[in-house]
mmCIF file with all atom_site columns, C-alpha atoms in Angstrom:
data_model
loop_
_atom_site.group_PDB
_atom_site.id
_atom_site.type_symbol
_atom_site.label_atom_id
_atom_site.label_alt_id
_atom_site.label_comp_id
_atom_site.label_asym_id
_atom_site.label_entity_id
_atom_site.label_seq_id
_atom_site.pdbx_PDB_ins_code
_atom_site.Cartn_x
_atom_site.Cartn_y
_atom_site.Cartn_z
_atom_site.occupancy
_atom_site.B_iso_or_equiv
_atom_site.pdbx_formal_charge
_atom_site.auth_seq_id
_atom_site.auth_comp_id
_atom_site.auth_asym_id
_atom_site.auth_atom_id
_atom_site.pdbx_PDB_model_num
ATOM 1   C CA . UNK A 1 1   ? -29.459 28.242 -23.735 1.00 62.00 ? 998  UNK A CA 1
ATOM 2   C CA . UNK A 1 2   ? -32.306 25.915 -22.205 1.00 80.00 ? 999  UNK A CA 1
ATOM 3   C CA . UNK A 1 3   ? -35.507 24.982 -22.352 1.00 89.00 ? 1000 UNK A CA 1
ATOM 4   C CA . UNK A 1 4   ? -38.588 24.092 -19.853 1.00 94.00 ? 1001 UNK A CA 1
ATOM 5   C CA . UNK A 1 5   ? -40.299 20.691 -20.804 1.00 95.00 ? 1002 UNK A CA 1
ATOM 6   C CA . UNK A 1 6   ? -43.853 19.868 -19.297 1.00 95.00 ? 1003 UNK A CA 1
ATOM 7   C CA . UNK A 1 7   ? -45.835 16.975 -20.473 1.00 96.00 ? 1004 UNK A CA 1
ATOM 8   C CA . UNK A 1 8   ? -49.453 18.346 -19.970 1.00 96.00 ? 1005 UNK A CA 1
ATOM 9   C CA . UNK A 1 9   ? -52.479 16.150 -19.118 1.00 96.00 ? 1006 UNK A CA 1
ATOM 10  C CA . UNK A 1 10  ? -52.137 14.180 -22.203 1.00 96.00 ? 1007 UNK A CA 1
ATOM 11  C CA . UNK A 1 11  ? -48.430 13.284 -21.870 1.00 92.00 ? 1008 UNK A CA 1
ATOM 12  C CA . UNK A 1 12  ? -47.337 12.985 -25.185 1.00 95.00 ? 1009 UNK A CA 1
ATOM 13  C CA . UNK A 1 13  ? -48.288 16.665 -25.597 1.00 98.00 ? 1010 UNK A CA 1
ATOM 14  C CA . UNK A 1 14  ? -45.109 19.128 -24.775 1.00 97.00 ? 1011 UNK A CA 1
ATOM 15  C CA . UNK A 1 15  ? -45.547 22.798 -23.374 1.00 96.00 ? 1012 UNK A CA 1
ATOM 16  C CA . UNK A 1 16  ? -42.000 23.941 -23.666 1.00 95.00 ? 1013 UNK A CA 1
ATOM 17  C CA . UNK A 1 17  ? -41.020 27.436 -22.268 1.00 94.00 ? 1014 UNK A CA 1
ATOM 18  C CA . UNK A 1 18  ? -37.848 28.989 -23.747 1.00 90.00 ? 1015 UNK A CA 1
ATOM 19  C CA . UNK A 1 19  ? -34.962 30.563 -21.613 1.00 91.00 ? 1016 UNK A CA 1
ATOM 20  C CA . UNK A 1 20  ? -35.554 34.074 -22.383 1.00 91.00 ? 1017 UNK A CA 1
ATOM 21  C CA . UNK A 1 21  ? -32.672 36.752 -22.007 1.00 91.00 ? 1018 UNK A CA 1
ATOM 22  C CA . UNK A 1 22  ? -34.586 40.245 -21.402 1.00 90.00 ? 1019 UNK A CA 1
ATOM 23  C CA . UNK A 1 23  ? -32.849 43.773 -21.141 1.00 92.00 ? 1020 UNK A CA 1
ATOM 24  C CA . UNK A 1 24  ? -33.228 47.327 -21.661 1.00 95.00 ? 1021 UNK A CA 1
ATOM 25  C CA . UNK A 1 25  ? -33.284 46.572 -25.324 1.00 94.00 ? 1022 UNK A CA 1
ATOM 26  C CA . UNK A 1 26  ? -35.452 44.000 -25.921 1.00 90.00 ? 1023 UNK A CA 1
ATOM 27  C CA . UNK A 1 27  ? -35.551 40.085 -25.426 1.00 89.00 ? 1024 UNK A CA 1
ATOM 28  C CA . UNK A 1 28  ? -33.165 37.260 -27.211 1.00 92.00 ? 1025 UNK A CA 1
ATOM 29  C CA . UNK A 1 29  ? -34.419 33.234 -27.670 1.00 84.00 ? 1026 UNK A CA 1
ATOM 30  C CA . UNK A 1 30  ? -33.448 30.684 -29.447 1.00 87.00 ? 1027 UNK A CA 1
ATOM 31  C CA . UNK A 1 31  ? -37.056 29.478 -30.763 1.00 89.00 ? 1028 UNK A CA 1
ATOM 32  C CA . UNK A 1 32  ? -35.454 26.358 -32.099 1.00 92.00 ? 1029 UNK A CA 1
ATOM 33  C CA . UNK A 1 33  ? -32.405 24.574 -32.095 1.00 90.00 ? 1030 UNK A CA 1
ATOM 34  C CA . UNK A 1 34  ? -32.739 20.648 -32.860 1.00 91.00 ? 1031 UNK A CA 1
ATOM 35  C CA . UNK A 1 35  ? -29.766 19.415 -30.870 1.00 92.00 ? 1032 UNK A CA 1
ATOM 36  C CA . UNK A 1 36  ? -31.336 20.939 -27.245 1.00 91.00 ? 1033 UNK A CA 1
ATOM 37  C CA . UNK A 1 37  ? -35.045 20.182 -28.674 1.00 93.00 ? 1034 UNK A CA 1
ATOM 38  C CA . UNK A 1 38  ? -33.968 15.964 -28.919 1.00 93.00 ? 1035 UNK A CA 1
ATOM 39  C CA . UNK A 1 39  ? -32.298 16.388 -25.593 1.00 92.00 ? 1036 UNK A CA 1
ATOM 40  C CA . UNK A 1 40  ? -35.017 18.416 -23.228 1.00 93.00 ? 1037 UNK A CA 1
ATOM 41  C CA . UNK A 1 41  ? -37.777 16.289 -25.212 1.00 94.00 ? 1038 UNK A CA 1
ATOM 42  C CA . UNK A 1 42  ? -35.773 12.747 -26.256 1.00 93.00 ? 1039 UNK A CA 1
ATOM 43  C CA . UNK A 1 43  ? -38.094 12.863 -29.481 1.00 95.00 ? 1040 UNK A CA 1
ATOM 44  C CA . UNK A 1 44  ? -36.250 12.146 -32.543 1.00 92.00 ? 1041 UNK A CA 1
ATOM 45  C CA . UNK A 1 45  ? -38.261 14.100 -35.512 1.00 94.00 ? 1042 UNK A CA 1
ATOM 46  C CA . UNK A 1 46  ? -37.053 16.109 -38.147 1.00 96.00 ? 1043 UNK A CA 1
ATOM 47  C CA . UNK A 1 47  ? -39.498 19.360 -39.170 1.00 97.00 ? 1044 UNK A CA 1
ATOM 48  C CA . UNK A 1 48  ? -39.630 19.956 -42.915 1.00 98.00 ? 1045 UNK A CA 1
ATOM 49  C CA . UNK A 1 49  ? -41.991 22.909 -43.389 1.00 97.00 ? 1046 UNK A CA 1
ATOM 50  C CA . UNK A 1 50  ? -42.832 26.455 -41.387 1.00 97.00 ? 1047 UNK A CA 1
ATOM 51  C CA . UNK A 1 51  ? -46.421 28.045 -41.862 1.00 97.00 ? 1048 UNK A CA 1
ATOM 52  C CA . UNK A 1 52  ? -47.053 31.060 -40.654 1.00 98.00 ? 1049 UNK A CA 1
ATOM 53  C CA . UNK A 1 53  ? -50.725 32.883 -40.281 1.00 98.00 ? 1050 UNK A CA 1
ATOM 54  C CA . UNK A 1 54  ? -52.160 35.826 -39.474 1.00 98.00 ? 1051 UNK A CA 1
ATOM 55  C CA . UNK A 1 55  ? -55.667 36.089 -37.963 1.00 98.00 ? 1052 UNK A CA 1
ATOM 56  C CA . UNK A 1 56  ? -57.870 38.833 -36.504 1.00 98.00 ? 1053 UNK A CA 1
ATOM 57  C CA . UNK A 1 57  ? -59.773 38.246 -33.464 1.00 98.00 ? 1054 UNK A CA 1
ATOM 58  C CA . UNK A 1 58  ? -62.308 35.399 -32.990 1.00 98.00 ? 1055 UNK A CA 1
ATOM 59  C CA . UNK A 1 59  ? -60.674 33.619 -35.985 1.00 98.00 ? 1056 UNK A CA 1
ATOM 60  C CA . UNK A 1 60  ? -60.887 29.977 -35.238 1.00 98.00 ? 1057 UNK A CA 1
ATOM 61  C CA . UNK A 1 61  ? -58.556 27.915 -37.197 1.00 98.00 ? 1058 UNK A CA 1
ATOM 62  C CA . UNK A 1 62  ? -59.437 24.487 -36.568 1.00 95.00 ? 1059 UNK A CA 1
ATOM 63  C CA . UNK A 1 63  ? -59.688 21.756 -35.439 1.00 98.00 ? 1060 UNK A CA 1
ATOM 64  C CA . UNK A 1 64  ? -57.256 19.589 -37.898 1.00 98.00 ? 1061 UNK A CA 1
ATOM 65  C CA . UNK A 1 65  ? -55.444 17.075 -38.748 1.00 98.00 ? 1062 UNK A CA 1
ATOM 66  C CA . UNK A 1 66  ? -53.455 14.396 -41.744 1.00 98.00 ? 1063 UNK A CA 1
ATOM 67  C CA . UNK A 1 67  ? -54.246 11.270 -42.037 1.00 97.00 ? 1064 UNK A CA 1
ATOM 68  C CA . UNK A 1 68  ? -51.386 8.847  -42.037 1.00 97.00 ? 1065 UNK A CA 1
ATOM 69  C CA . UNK A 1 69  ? -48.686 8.364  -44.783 1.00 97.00 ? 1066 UNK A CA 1
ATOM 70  C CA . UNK A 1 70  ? -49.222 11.968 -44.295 1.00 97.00 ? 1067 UNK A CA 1
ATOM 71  C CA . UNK A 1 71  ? -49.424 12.658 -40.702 1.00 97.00 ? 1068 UNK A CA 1
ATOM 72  C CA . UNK A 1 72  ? -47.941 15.722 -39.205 1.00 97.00 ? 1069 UNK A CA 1
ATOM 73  C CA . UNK A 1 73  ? -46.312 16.264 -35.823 1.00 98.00 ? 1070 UNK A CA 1
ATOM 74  C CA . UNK A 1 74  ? -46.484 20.390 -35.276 1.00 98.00 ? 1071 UNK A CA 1
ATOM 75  C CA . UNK A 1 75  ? -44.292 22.306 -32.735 1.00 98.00 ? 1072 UNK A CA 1
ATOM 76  C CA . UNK A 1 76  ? -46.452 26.031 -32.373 1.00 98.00 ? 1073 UNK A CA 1
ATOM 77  C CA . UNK A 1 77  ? -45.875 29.247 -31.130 1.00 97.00 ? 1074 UNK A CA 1
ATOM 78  C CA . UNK A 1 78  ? -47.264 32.591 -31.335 1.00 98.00 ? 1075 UNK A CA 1
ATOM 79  C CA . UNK A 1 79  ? -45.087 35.553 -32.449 1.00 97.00 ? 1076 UNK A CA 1
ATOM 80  C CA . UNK A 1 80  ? -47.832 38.573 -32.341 1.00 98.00 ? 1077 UNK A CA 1
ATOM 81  C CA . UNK A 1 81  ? -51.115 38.458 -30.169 1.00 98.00 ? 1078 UNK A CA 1
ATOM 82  C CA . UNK A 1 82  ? -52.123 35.789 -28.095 1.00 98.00 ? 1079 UNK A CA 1
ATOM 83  C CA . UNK A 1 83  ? -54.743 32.788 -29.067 1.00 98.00 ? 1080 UNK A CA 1
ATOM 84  C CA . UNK A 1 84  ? -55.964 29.871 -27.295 1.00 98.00 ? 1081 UNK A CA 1
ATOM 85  C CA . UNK A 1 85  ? -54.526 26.802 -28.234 1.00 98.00 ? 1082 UNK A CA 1
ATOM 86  C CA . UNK A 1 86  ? -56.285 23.126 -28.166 1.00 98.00 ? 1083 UNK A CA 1
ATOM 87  C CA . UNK A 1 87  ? -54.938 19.994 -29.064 1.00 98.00 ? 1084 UNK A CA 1
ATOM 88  C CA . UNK A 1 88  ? -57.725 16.785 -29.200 1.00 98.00 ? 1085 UNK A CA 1
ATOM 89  C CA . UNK A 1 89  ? -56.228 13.167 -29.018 1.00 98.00 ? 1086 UNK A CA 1
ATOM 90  C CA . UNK A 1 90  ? -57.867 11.272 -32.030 1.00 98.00 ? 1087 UNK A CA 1
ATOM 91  C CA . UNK A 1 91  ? -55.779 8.089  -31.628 1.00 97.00 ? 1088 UNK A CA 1
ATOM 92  C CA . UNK A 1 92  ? -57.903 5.303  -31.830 1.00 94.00 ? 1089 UNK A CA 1
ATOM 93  C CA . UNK A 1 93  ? -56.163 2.878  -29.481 1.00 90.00 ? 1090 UNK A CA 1
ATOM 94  C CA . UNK A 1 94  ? -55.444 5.858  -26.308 1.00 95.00 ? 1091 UNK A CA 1
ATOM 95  C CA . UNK A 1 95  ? -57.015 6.027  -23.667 1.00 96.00 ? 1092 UNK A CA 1
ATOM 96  C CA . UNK A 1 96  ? -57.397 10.160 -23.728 1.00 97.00 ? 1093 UNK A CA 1
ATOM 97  C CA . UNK A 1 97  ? -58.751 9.416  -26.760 1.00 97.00 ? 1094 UNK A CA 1
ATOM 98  C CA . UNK A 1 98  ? -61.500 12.290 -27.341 1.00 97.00 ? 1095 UNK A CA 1
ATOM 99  C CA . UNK A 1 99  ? -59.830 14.741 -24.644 1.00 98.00 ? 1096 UNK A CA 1
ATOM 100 C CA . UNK A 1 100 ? -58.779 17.839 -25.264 1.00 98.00 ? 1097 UNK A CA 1
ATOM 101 C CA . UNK A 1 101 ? -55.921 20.409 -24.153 1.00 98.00 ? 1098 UNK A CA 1
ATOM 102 C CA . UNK A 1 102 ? -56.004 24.443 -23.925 1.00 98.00 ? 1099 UNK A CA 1
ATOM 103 C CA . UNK A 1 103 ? -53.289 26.519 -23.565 1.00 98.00 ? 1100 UNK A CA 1
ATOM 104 C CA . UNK A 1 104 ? -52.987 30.098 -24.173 1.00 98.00 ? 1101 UNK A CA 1
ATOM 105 C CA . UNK A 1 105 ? -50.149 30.588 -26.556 1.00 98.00 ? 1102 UNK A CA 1
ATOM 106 C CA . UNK A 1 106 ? -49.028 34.325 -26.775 1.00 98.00 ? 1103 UNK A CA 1
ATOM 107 C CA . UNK A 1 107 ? -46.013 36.524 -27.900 1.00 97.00 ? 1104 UNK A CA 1
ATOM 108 C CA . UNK A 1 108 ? -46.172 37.770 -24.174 1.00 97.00 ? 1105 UNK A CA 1
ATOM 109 C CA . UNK A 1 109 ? -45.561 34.540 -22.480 1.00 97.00 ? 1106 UNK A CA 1
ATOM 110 C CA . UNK A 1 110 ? -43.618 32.519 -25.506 1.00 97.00 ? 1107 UNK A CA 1
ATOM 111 C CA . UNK A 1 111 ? -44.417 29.428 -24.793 1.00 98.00 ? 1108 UNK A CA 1
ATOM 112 C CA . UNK A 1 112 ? -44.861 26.663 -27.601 1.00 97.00 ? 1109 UNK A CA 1
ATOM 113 C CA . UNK A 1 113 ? -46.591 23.598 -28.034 1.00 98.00 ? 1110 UNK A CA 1
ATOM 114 C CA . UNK A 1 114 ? -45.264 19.836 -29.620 1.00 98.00 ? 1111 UNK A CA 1
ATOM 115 C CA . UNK A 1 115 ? -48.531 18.197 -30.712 1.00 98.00 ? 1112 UNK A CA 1
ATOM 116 C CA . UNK A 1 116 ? -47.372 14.591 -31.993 1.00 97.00 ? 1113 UNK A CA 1
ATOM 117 C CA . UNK A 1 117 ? -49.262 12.588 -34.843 1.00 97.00 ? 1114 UNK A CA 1
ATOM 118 C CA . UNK A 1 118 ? -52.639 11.256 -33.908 1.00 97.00 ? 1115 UNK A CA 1
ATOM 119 C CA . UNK A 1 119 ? -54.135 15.049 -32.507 1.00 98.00 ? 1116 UNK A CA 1
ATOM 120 C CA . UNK A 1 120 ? -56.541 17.085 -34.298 1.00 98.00 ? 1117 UNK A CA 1
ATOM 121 C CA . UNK A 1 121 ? -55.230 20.829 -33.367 1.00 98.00 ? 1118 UNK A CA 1
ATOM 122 C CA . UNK A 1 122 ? -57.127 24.250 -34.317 1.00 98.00 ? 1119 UNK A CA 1
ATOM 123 C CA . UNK A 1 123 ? -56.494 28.223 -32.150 1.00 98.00 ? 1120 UNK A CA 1
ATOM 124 C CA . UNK A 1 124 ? -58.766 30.953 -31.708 1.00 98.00 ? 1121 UNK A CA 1
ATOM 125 C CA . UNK A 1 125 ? -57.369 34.288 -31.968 1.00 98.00 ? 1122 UNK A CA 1
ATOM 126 C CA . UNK A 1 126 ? -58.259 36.079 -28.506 1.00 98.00 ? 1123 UNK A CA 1
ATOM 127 C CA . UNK A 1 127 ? -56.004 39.284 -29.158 1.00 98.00 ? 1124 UNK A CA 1
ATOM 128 C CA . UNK A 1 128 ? -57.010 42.200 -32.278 1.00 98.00 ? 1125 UNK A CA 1
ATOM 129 C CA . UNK A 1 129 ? -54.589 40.098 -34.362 1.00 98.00 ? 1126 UNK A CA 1
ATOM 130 C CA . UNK A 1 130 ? -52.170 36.925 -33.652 1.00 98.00 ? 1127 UNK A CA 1
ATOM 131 C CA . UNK A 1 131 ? -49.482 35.361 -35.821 1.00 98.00 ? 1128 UNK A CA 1
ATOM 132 C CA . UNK A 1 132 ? -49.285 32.311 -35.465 1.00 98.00 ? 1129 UNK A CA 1
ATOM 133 C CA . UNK A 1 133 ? -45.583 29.902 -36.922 1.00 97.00 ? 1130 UNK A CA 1
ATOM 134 C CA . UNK A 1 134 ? -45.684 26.254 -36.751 1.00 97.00 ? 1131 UNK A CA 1
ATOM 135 C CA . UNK A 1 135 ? -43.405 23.688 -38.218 1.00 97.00 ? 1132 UNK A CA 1
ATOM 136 C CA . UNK A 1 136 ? -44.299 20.510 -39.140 1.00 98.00 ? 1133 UNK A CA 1
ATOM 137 C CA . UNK A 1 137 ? -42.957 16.830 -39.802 1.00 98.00 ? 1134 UNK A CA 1
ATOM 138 C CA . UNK A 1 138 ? -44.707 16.094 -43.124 1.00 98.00 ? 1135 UNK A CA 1
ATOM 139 C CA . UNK A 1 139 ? -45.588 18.738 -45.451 1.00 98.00 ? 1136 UNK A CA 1
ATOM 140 C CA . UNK A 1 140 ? -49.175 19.325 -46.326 1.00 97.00 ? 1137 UNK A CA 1
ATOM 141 C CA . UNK A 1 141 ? -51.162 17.135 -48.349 1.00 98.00 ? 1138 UNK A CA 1
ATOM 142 C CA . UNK A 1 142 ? -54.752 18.181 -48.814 1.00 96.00 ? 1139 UNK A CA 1
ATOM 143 C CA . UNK A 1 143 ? -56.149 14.643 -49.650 1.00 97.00 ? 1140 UNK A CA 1
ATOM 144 C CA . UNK A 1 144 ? -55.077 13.251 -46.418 1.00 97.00 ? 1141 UNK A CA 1
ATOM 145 C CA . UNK A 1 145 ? -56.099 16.577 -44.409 1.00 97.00 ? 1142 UNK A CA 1
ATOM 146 C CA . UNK A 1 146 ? -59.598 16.074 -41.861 1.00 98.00 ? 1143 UNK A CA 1
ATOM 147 C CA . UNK A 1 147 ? -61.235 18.817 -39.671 1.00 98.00 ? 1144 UNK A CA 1
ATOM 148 C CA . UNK A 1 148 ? -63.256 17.932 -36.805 1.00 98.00 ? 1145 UNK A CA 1
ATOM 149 C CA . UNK A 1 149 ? -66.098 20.488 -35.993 1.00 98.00 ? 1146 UNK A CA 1
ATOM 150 C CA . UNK A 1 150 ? -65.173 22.979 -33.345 1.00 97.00 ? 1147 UNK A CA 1
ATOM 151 C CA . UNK A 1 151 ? -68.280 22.917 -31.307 1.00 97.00 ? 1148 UNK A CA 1
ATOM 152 C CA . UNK A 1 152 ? -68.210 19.524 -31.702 1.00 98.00 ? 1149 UNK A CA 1
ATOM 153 C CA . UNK A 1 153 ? -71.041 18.076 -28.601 1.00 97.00 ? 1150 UNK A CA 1
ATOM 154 C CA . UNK A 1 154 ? -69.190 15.124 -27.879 1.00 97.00 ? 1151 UNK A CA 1
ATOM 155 C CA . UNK A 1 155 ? -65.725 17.293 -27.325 1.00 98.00 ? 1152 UNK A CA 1
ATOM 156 C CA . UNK A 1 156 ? -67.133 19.983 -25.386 1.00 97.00 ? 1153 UNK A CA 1
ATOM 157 C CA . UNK A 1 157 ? -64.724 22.474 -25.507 1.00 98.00 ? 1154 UNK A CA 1
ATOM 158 C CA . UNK A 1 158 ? -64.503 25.279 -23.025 1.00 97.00 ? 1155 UNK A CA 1
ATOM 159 C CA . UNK A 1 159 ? -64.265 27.776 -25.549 1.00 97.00 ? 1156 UNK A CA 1
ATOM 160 C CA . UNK A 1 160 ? -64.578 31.871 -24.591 1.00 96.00 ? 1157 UNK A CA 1
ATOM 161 C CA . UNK A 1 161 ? -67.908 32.721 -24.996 1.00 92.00 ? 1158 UNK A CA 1
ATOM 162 C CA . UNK A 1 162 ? -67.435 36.632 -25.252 1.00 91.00 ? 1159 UNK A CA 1
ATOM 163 C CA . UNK A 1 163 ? -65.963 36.200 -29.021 1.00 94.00 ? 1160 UNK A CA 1
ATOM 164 C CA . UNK A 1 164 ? -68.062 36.335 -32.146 1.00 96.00 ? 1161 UNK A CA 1
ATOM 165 C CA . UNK A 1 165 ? -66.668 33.427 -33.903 1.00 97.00 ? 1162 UNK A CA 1
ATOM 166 C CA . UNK A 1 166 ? -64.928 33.430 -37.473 1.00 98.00 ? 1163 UNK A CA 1
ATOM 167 C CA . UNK A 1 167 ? -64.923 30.456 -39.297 1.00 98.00 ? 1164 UNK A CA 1
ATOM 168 C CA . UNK A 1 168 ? -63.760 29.584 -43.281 1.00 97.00 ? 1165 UNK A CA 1
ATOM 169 C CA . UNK A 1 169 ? -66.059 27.353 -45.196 1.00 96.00 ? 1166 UNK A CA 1
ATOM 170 C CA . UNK A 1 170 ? -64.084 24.489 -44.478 1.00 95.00 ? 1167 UNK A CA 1
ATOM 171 C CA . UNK A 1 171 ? -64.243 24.937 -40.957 1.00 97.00 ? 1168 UNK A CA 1
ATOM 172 C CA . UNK A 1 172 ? -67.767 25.163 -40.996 1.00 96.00 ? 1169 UNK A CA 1
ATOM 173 C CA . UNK A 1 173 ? -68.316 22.111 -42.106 1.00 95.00 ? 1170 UNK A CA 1
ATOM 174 C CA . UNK A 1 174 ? -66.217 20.052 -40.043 1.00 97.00 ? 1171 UNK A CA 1
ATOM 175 C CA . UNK A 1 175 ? -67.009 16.734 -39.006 1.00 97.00 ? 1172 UNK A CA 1
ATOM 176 C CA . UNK A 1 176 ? -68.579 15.802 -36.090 1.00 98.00 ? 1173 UNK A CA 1
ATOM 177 C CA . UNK A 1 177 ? -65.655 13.788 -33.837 1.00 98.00 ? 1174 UNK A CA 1
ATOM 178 C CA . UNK A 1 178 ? -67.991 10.234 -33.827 1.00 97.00 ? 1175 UNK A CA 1
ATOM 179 C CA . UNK A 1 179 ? -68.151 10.407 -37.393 1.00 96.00 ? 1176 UNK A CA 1
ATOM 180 C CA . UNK A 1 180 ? -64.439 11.680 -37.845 1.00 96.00 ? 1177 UNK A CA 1
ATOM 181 C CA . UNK A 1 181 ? -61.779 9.190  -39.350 1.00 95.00 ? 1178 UNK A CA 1
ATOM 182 C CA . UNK A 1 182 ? -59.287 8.086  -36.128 1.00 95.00 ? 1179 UNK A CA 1
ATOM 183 C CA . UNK A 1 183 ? -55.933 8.346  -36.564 1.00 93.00 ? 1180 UNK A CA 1
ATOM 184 C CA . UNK A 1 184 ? -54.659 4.278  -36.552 1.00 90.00 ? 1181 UNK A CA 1
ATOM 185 C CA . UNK A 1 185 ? -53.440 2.087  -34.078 1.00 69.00 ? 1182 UNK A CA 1
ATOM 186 C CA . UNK A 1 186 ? -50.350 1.836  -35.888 1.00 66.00 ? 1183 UNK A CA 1
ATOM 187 C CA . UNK A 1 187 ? -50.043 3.945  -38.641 1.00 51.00 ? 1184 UNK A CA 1
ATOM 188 C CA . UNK A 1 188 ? -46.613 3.739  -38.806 1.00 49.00 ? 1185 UNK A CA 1
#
């Protein structure tokens, strides 16, 4: 099997696109497989926890993020429904620091997403429902976990404006991104 890499406007975000094998009976992938993951990408990380959620539409989940020892990489993908994905460099030190990627994620197209350390991440469900699977490099740890507001001004994300928006209580009271804790220089 193979893989499609594309580094995306911020480069050291992945979109990678799985060789799918469709028939009369369906569609086979492999989803993940670490040896072919390290080769396509040459990133060396090991995952150590899967979350899967399910939302309804104009859930927005988002936008966060760990703060390091407890940073997490995340590799998404969306296995029912389709959402739109967006992944905001907080790294201190970059110089896309405070930009911000969207990609639609669905179970239609397959495609998945490597967010590294140092990028606050959040989806809005855009389908009835979406179930949404991510793994991740550190497991969660709620002390360490931030959330920048999602209509932050300073952001200005494009997001669809014909969804009423569903938000928890920690969502809705995100912080605003220039009062938000930057992930380090070198936090590791």
């Amino acid at each position: 099997m193979s893989m499609k890499v594309t580094r995306l406007s911020i480069p050291d975000v992945l979109l990678i696109e799985p060789r799918v094998l469709e028939d009369a009976r369906g569609f086979f992938f492999e989803s993940f497989r670490e040896d072919l993951f390290r080769k396509e990408t040459s990133l060396n990380v090991s995952f150590v926890q899967d979350n899967h959620s399910k939302s309804s539409r104009g859930v927005l989940r988002g936008l966060h993020y760990q703060m390091p020892p407890h940073a997490q990489a995340k590799l998404v993908r969306v296995i029912e429904g389709e959402v739109l994905d967006i992944v905001v460099d907080i790294r201190e030190s970059s110089p896309t620091c405070g930009q911000y990627i969207s990609e639609i994620l669905s179970s239609d197209n397959k495609k998945q997403l490597f967010i590294p350390e140092g990028f606050a991440h959040g989806f809005l469900t855009l389908s009835t429902t979406s179930e949404f699977l991510y793994k991740t490099t550190n497991f969660y740890h709620p002390e360490s976990e931030r959330c920048i507001l999602w209509n932050d001004p300073t952001l200005n994300i494009k997001w669809p404006q014909n969804l009423k928006i569903k938000l928890s209580p920690k969502d809705l009271s995100g912080q605003s991104f220039k009062s938000s804790e930057l992930f380090p220089v070198n936090s590791r």
